[in-house]
Coordinates of N, CA and C in Angstrom, one line a residue:
X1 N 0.8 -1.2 0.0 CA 0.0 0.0 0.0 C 0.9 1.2 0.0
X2 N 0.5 2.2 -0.9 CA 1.3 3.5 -0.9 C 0.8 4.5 -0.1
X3 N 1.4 5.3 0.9 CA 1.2 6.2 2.2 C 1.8 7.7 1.4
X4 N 0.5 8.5 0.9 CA 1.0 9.9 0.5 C 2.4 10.2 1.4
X5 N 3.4 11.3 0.1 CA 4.4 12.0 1.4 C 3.7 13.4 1.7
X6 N 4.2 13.7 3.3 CA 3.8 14.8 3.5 C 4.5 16.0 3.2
X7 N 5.6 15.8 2.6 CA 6.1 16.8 1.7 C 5.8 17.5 0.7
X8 N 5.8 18.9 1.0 CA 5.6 20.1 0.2 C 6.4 20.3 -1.2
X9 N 5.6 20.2 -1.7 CA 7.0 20.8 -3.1 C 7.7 22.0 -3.3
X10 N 8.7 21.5 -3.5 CA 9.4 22.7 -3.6 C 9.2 23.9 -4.5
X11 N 9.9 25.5 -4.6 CA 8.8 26.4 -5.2 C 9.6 25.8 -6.9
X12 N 10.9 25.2 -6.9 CA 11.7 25.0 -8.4 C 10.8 24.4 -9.1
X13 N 9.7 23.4 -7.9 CA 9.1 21.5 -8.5 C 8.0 22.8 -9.9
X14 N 7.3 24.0 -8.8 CA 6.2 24.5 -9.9 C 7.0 25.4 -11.1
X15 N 6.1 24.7 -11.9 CA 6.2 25.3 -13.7 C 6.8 26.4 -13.6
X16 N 7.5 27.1 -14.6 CA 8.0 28.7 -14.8 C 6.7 29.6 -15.0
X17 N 6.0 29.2 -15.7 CA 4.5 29.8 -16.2 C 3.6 30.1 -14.8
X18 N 3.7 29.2 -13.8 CA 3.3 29.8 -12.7 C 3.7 30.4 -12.0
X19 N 4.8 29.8 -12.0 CA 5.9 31.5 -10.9 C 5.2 32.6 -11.4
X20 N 5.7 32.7 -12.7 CA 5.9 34.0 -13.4 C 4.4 34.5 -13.3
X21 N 3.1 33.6 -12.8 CA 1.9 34.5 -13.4 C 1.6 34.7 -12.0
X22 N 2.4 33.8 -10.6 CA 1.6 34.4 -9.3 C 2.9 35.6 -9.1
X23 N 3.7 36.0 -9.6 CA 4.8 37.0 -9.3 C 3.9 38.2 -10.1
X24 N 3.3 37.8 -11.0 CA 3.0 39.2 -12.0 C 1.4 39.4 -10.8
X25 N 0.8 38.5 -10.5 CA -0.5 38.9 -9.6 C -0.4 39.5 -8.4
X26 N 1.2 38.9 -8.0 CA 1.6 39.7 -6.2 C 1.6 41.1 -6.8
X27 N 2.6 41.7 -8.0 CA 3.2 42.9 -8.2 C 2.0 43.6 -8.4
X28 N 0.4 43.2 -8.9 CA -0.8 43.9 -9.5 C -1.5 43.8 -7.9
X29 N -1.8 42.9 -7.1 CA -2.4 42.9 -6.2 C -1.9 42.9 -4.7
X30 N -0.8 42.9 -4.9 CA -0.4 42.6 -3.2 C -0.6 44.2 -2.5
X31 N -0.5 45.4 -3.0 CA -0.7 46.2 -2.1 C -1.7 46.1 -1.7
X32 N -3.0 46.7 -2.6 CA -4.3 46.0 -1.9 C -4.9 44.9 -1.1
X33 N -4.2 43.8 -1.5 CA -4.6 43.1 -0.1 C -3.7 43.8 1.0
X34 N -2.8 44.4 1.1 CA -2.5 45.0 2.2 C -3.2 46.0 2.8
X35 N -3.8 46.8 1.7 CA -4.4 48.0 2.5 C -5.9 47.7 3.1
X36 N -6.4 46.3 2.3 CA -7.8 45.7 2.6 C -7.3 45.1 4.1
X37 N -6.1 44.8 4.1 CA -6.4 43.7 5.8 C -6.4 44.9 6.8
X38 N -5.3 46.3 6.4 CA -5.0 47.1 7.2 C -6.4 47.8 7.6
X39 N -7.8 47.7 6.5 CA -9.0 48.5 7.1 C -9.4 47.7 7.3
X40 N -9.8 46.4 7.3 CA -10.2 45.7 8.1 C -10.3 45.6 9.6
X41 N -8.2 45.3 9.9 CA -8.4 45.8 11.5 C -8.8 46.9 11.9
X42 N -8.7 48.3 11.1 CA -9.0 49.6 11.8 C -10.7 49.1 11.7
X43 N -11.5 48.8 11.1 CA -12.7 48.4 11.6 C -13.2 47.5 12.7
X44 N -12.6 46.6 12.8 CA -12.4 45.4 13.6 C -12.0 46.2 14.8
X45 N -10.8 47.1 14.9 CA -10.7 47.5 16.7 C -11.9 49.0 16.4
X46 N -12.4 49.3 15.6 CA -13.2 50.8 15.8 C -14.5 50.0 16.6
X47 N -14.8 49.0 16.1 CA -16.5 48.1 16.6 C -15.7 48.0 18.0
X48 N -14.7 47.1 18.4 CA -14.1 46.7 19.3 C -14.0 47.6 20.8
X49 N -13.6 49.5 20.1 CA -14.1 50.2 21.0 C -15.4 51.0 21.1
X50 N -16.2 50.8 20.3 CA -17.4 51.1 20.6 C -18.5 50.2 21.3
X51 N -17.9 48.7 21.1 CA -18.8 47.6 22.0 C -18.2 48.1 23.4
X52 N -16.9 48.6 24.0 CA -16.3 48.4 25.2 C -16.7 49.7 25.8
X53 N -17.3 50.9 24.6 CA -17.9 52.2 25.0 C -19.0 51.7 25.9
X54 N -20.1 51.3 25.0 CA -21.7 50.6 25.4 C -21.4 50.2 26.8
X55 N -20.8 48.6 26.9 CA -20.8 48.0 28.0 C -20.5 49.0 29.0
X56 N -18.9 49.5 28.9 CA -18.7 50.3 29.9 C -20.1 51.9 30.8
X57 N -20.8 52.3 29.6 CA -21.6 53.2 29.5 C -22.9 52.9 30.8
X58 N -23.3 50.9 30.0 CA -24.5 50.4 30.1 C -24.3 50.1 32.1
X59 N -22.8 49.9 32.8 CA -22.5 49.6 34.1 C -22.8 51.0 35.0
X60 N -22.3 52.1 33.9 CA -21.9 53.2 34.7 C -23.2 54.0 35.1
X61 N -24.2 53.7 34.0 CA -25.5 54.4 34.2 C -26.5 54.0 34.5

């Protein structure tokens, strides 16, 4: 019986044609996904202090 390896291929094992088309998609998209995760968290902690406003508000009054 043959048991998969759990070895990753290496990046040389993939084609040149894919290098070359996820290198040309990082150079078109990778800022944006950067700037998309960076408003994400500014969203993510803005909810984060307005839930901690409420509760705190909801004890105090």
């Amino acid at each position: 019986m043959h048991q998969p390896s759990n070895k990753r291929p290496s990046l040389t094992a993939l084609p040149a044609a894919l290098r070359a088309s996820l290198r040309q998609w990082s150079r078109r998209h990778g800022r944006a996904v950067c700037h998309q995760m960076l408003r994400g968290a500014a969203y993510s902690a803005g909810s984060g202090a307005v839930s901690l406003f409420v509760v705190w508000f909801q004890n105090h009054m």
